[in-house]
mmCIF file of C-alpha atoms in Angstrom:
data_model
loop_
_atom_site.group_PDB
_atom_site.id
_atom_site.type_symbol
_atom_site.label_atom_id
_atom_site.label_comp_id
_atom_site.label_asym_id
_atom_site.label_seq_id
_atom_site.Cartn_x
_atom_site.Cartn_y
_atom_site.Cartn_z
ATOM 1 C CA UNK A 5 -39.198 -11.683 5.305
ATOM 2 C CA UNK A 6 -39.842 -10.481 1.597
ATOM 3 C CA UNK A 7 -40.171 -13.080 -1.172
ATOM 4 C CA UNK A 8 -36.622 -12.618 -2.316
ATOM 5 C CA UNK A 9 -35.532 -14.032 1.236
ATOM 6 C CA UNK A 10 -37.353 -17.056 0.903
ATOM 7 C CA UNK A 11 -36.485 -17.834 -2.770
ATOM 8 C CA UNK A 12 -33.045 -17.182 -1.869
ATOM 9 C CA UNK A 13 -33.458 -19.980 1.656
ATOM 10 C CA UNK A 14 -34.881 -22.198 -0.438
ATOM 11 C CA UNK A 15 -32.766 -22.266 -3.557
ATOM 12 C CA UNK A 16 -29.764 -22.663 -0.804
ATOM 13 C CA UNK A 17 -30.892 -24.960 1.662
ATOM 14 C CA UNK A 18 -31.923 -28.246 0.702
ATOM 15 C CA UNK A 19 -29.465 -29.630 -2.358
ATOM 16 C CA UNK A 20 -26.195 -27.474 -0.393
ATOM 17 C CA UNK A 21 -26.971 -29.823 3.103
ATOM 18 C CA UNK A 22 -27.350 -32.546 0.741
ATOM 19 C CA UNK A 23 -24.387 -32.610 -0.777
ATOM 20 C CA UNK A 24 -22.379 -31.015 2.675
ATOM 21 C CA UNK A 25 -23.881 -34.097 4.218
ATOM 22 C CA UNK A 26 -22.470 -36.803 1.331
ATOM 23 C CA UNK A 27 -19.429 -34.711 0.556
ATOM 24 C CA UNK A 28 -18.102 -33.412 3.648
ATOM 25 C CA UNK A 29 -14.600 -33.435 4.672
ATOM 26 C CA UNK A 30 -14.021 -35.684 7.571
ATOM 27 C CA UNK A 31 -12.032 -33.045 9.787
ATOM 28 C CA UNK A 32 -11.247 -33.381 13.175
ATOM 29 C CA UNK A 33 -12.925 -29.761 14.332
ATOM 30 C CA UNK A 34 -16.220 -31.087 12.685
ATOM 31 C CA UNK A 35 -16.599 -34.004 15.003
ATOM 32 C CA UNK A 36 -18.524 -34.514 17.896
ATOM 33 C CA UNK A 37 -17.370 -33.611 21.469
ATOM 34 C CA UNK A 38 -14.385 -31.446 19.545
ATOM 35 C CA UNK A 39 -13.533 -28.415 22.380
ATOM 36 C CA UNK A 40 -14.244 -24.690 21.589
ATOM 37 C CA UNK A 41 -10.627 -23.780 22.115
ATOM 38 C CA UNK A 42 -9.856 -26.508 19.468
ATOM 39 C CA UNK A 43 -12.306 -24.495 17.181
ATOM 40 C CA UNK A 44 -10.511 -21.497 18.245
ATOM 41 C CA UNK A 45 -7.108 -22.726 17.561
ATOM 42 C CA UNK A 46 -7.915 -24.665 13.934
ATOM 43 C CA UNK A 47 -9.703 -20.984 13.193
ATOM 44 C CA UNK A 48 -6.368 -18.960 13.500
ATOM 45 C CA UNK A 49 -4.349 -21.702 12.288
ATOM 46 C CA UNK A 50 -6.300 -21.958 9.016
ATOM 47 C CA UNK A 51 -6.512 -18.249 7.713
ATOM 48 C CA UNK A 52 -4.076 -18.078 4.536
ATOM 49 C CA UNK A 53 -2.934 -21.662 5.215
ATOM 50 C CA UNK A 54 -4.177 -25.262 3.839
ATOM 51 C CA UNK A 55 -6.097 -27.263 5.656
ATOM 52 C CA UNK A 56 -3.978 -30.042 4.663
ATOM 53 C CA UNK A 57 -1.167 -28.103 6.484
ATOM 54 C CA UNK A 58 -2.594 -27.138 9.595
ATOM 55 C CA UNK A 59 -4.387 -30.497 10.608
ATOM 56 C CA UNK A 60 -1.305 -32.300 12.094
ATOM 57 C CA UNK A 61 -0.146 -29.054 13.628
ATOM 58 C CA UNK A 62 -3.183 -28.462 15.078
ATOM 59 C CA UNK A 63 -3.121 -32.011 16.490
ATOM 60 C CA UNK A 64 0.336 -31.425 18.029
ATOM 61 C CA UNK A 65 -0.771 -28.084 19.300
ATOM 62 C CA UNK A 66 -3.901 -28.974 21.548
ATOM 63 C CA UNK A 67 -1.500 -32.476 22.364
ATOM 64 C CA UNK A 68 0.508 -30.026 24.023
ATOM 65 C CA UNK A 69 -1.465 -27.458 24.961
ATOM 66 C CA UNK A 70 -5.232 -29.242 25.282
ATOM 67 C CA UNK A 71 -6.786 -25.838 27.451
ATOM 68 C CA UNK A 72 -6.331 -22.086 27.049
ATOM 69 C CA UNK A 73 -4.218 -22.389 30.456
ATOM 70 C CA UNK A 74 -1.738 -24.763 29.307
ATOM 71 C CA UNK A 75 -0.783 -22.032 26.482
ATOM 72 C CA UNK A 76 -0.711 -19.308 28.902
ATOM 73 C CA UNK A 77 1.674 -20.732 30.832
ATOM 74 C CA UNK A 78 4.047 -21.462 28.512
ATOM 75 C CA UNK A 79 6.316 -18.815 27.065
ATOM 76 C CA UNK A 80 5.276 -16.952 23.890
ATOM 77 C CA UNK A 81 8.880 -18.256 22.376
ATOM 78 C CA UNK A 82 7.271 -21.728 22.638
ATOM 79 C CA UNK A 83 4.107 -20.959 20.518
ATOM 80 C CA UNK A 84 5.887 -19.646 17.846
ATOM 81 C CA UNK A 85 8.444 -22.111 17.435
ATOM 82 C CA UNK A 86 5.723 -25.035 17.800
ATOM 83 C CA UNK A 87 3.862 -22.811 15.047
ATOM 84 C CA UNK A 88 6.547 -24.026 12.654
ATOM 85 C CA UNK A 89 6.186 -23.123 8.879
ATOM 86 C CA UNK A 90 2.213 -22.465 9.148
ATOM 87 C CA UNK A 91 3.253 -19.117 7.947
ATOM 88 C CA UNK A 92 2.251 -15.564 9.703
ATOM 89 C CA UNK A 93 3.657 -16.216 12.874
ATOM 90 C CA UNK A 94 2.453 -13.630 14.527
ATOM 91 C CA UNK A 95 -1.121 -15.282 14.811
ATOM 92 C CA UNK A 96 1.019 -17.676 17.460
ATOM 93 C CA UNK A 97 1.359 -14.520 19.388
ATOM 94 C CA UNK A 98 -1.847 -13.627 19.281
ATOM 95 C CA UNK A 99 -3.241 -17.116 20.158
ATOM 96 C CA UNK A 100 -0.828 -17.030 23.282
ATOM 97 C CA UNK A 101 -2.711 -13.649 24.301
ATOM 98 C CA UNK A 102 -6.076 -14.865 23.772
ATOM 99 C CA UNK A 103 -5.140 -17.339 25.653
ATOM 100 C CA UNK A 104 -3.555 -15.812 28.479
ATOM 101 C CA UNK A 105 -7.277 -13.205 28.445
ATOM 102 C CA UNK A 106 -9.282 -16.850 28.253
ATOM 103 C CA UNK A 107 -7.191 -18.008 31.267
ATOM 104 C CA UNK A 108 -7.893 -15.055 33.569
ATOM 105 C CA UNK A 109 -11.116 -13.435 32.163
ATOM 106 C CA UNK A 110 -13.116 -16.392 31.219
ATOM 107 C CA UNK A 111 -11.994 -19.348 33.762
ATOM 108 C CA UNK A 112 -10.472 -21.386 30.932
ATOM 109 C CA UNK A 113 -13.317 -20.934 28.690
ATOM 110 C CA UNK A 114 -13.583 -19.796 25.568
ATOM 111 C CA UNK A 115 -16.783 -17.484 25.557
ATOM 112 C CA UNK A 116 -19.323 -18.069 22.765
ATOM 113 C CA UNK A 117 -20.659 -14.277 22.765
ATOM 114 C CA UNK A 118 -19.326 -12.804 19.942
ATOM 115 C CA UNK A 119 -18.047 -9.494 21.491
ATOM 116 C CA UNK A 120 -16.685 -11.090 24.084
ATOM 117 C CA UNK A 121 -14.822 -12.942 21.843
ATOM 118 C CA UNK A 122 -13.922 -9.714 19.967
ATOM 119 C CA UNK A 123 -12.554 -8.316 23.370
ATOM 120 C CA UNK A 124 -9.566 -11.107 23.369
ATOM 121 C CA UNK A 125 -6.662 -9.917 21.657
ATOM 122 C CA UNK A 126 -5.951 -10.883 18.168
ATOM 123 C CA UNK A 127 -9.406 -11.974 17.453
ATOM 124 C CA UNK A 128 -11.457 -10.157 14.624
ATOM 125 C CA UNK A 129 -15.255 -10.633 12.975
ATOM 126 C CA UNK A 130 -14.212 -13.357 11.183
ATOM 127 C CA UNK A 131 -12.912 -15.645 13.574
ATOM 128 C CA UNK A 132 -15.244 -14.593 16.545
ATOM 129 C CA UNK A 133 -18.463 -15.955 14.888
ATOM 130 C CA UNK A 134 -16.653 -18.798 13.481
ATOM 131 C CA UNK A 135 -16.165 -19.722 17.292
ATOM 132 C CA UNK A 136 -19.854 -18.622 18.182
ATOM 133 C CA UNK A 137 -21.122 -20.999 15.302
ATOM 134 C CA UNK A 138 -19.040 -24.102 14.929
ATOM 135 C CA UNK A 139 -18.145 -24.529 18.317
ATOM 136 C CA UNK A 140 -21.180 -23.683 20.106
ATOM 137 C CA UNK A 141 -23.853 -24.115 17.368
ATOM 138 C CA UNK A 142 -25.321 -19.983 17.627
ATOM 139 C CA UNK A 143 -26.746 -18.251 14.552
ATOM 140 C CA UNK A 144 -24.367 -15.672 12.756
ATOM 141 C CA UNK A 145 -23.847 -15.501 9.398
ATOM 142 C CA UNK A 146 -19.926 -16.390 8.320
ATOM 143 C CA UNK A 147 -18.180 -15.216 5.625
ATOM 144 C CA UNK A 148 -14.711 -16.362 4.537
ATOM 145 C CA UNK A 149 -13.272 -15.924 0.926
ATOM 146 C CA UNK A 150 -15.188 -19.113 -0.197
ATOM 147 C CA UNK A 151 -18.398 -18.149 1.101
ATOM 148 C CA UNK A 152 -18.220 -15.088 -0.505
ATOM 149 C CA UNK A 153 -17.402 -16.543 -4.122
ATOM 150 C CA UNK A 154 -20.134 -19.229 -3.648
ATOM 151 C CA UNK A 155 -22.362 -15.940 -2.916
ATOM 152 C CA UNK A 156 -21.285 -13.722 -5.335
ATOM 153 C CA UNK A 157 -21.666 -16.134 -8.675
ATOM 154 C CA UNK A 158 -24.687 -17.997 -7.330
ATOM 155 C CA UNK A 159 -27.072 -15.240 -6.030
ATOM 156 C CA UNK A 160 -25.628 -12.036 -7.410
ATOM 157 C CA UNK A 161 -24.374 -13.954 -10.962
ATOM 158 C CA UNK A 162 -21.095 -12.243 -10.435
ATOM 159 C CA UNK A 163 -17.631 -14.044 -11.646
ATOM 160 C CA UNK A 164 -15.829 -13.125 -8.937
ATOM 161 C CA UNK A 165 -16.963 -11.618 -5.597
ATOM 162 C CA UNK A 166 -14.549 -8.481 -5.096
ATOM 163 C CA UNK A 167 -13.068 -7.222 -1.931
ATOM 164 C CA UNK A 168 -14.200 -7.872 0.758
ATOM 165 C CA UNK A 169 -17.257 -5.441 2.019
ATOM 166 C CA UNK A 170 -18.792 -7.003 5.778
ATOM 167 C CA UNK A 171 -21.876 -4.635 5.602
ATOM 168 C CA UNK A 172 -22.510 -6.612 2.081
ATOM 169 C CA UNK A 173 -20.989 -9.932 2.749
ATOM 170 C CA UNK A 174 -22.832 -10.526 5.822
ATOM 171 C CA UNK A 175 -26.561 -9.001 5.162
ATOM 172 C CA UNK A 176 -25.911 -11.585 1.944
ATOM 173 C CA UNK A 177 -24.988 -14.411 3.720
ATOM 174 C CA UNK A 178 -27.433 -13.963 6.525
ATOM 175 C CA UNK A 179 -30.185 -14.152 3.618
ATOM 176 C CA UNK A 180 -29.821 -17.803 3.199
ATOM 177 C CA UNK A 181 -29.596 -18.928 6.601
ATOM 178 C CA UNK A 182 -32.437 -20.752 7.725
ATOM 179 C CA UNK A 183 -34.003 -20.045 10.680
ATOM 180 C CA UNK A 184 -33.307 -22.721 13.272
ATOM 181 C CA UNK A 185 -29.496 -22.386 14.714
ATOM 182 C CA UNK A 186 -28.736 -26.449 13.888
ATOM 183 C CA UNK A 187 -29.385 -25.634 10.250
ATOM 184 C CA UNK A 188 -28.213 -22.508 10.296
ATOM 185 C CA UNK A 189 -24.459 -23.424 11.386
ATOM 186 C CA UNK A 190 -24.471 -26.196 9.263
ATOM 187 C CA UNK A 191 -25.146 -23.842 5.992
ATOM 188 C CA UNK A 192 -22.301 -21.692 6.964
ATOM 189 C CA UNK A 193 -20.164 -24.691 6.917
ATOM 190 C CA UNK A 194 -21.827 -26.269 3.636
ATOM 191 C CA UNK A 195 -21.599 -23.032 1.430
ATOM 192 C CA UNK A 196 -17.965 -22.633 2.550
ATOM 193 C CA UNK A 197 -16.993 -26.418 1.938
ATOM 194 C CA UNK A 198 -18.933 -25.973 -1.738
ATOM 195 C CA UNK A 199 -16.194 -22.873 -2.040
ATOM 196 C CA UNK A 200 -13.522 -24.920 -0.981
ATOM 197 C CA UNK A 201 -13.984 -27.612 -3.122
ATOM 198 C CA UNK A 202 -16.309 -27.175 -5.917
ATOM 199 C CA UNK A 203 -16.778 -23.676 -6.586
ATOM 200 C CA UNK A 204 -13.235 -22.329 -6.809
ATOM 201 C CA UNK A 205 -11.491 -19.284 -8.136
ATOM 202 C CA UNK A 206 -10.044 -20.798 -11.289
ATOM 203 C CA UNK A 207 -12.072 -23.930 -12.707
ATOM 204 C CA UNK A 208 -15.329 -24.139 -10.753
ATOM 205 C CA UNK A 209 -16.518 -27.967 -11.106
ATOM 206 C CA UNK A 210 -19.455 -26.446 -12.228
ATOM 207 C CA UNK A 211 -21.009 -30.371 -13.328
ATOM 208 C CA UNK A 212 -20.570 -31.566 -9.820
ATOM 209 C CA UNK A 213 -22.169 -28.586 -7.859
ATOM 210 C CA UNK A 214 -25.701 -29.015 -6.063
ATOM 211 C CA UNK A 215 -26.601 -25.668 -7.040
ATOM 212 C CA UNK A 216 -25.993 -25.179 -10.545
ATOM 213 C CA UNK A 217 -29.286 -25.343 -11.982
ATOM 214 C CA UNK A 218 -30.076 -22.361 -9.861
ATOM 215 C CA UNK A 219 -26.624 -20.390 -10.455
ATOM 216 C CA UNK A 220 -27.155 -16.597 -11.469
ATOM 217 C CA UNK A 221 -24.007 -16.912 -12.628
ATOM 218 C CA UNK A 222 -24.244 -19.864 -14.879
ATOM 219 C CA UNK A 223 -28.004 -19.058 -16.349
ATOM 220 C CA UNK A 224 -26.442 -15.619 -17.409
ATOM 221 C CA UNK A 225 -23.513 -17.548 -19.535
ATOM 222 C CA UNK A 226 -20.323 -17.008 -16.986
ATOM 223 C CA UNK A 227 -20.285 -13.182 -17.945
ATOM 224 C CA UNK A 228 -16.598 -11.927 -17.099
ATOM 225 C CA UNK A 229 -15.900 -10.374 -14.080
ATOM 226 C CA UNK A 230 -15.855 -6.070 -14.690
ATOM 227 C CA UNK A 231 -16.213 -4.370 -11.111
ATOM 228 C CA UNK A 232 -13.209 -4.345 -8.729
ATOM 229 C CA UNK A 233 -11.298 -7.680 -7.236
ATOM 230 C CA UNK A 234 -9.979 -8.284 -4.344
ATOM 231 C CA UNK A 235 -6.195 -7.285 -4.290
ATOM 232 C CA UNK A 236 -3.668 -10.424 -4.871
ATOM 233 C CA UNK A 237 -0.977 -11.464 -2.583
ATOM 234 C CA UNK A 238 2.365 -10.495 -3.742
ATOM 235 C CA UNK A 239 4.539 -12.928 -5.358
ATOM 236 C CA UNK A 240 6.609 -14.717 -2.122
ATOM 237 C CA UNK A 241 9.953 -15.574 -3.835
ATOM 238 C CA UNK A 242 12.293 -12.913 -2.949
ATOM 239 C CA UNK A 243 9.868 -11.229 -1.035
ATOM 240 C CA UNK A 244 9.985 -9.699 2.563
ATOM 241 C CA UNK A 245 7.535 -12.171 3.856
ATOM 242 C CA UNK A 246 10.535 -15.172 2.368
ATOM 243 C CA UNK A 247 12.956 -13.137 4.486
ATOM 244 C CA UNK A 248 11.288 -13.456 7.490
ATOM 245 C CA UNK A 249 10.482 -16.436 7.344
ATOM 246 C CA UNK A 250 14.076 -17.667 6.735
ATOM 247 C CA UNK A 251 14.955 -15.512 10.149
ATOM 248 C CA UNK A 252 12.403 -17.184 11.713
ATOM 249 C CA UNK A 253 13.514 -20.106 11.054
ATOM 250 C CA UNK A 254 16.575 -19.454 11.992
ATOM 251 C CA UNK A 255 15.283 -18.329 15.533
ATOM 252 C CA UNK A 256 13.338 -21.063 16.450
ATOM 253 C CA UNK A 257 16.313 -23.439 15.577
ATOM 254 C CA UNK A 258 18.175 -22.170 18.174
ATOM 255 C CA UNK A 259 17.979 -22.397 22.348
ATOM 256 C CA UNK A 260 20.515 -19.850 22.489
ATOM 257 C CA UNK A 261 20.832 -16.203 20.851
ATOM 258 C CA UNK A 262 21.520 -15.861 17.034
ATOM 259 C CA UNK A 263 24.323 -13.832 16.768
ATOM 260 C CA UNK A 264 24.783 -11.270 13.863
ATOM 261 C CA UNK A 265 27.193 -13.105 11.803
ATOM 262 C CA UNK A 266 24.304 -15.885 11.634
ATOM 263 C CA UNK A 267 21.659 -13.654 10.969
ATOM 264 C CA UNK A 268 24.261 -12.043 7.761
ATOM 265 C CA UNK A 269 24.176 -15.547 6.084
ATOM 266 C CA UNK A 270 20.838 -15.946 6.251
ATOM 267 C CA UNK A 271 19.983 -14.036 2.888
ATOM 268 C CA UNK A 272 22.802 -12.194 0.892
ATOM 269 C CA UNK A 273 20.629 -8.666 0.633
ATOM 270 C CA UNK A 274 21.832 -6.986 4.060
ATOM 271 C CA UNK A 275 19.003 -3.949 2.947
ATOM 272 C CA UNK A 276 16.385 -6.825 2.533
ATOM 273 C CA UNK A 277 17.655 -8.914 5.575
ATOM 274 C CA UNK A 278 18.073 -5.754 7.904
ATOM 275 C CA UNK A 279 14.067 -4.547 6.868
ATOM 276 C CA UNK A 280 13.076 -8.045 7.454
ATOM 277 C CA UNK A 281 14.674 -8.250 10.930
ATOM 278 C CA UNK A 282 13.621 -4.996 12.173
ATOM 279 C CA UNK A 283 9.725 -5.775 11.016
ATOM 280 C CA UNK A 284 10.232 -9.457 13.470
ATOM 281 C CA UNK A 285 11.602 -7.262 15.629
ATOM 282 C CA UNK A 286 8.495 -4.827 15.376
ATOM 283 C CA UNK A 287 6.198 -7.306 15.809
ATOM 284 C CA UNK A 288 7.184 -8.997 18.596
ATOM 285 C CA UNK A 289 8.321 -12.312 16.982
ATOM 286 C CA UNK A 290 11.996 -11.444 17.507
ATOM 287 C CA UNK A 291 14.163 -9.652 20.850
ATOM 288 C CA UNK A 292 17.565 -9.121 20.997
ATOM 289 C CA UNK A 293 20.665 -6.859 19.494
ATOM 290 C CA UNK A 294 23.561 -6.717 17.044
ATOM 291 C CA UNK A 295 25.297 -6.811 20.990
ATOM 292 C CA UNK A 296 24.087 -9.829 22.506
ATOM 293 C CA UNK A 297 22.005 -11.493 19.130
ATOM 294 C CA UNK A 298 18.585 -12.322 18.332
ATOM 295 C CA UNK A 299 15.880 -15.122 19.687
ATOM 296 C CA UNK A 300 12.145 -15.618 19.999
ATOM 297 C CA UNK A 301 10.103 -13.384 22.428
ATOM 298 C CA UNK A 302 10.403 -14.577 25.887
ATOM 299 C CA UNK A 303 7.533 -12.787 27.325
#
């Protein structure tokens, strides 16, 4: 380990457990005893969505479906329409398949090595060392949008952190990591709380932050951002995405096949609303014909 490393541990460490230990959010898949398929679960359930909106789903969810097995054996319809309005429903598909892989490859447990957890279906880098470090407590570096912010302005004095780049993002993160796993998964989850809550995209609370005395970005005068960013999410009014998610609304209303003339007053743009229907369709979230109408995926 060169000097640099063990500036950059110690700059990190210390005032960022602090305040993660005083500061904290008190959410349910940081408490003791909390299962690894519940990790698994809040994991999907939170990328692009508020945590505000996912904890009582995920609550109902593991109610209702408390092991990988209970999932698997319900039809792929049902995890879609208990996913509700968290948004990208096809990550209820995918958690039905990881499921169903967890179920028969795994004896109902989630695994905790990180290919392994790469081999179930629908799970990528991000969310497979999430599971290996806050449900089992193993060293990996973990890099969300947050984490990478925090990273960017702090260490590298940059405004805004870019897109996304793992063979950066993770050599980066894995620099202030301590060395014991304990510590080590509870920085991941302090410098991505700080991101969450402190050091934001907009209006970073830069007077409340544990770090700011030792902020690149901050000693060099909040320089503006000049290299790329990270593309922006299209505006969702009158989007595709608003589409679907009216038809998919529509679907999991129903026990009983949506019939065309449904579907039509849905959304007044038949272009829009037949592009929309084809891409549910496409994905798996939707099955059926103009002939007999349209539903969730029965599996």
């Amino acid at each position: 380990m060169d000097d640099t490393g063990l500036h950059t541990r110690s700059a990190f460490l210390s005032p960022v457990l602090d305040w993660f230990r005083r500061e904290a959010r008190d959410l349910p898949w940081r408490r003791p005893g909390f299962p690894a398929w519940g990790t698994l679960v809040s994991e999907v359930m939170l990328q692009q969505t508020q945590v505000a909106r996912v904890v009582p789903r995920l609550e109902a969810w593991l109610t209702r479906w408390p092991t990988p097995a209970d999932l698997a054996a319900s039809p792929p319809a049902e995890a879609v329409r208990a996913w509700d309005r968290l948004g990208y429903p096809r990550r209820a598909l995918a958690l039905h398949a990881a499921a169903t892989a967890i179920a028969e490859r795994h004896g109902n447990v989630v695994p905790r090595d990180v290919d392994e957890l790469l081999a179930l279906p629908g799970i990528g880098d991000y969310t497979a060392r999430a599971v290996a470090v806050f449900a089992y407590g193993d060293r990996h570096p973990v890099v969300d949008v947050n984490v990478r912010r925090v990273l960017a302005r702090a260490v590298l004095g940059q405004g805004e952190p870019g897109p996304a780049k793992a063979k950066q993002d993770l050599p980066l993160m894995e620099s202030v990591l301590p060395v014991e796993r304990d510590a080590a998964a509870a920085t991941n989850a302090a410098v991505m709380e700080l991101g969450a809550l402190v050091c934001v995209a907009r209006v970073p609370a830069c007077d409340a932050c544990p770090i700011a005395d030792r902020c690149a970005w901050r000693a060099a005068g909040y320089p503006d951002h000049d290299g790329p960013r990270a593309p922006k999410q299209a505006r969702f009014a009158g989007s595709d995405r608003q589409v679907r998610g009216l038809l998919m609304a529509e679907l999991r209303a129903s026990d009983v096949p949506v019939t065309t003339d449904e579907i039509a007053l849905v959304w007044p743009d038949a272009e829009q609303r037949d592009r929309a229907l084809a891409s549910l369709l496409r994905d798996g979230l939707a099955e059926g014909d103009d002939a007999e109408g349209y539903r969730l995926p029965r599996g």
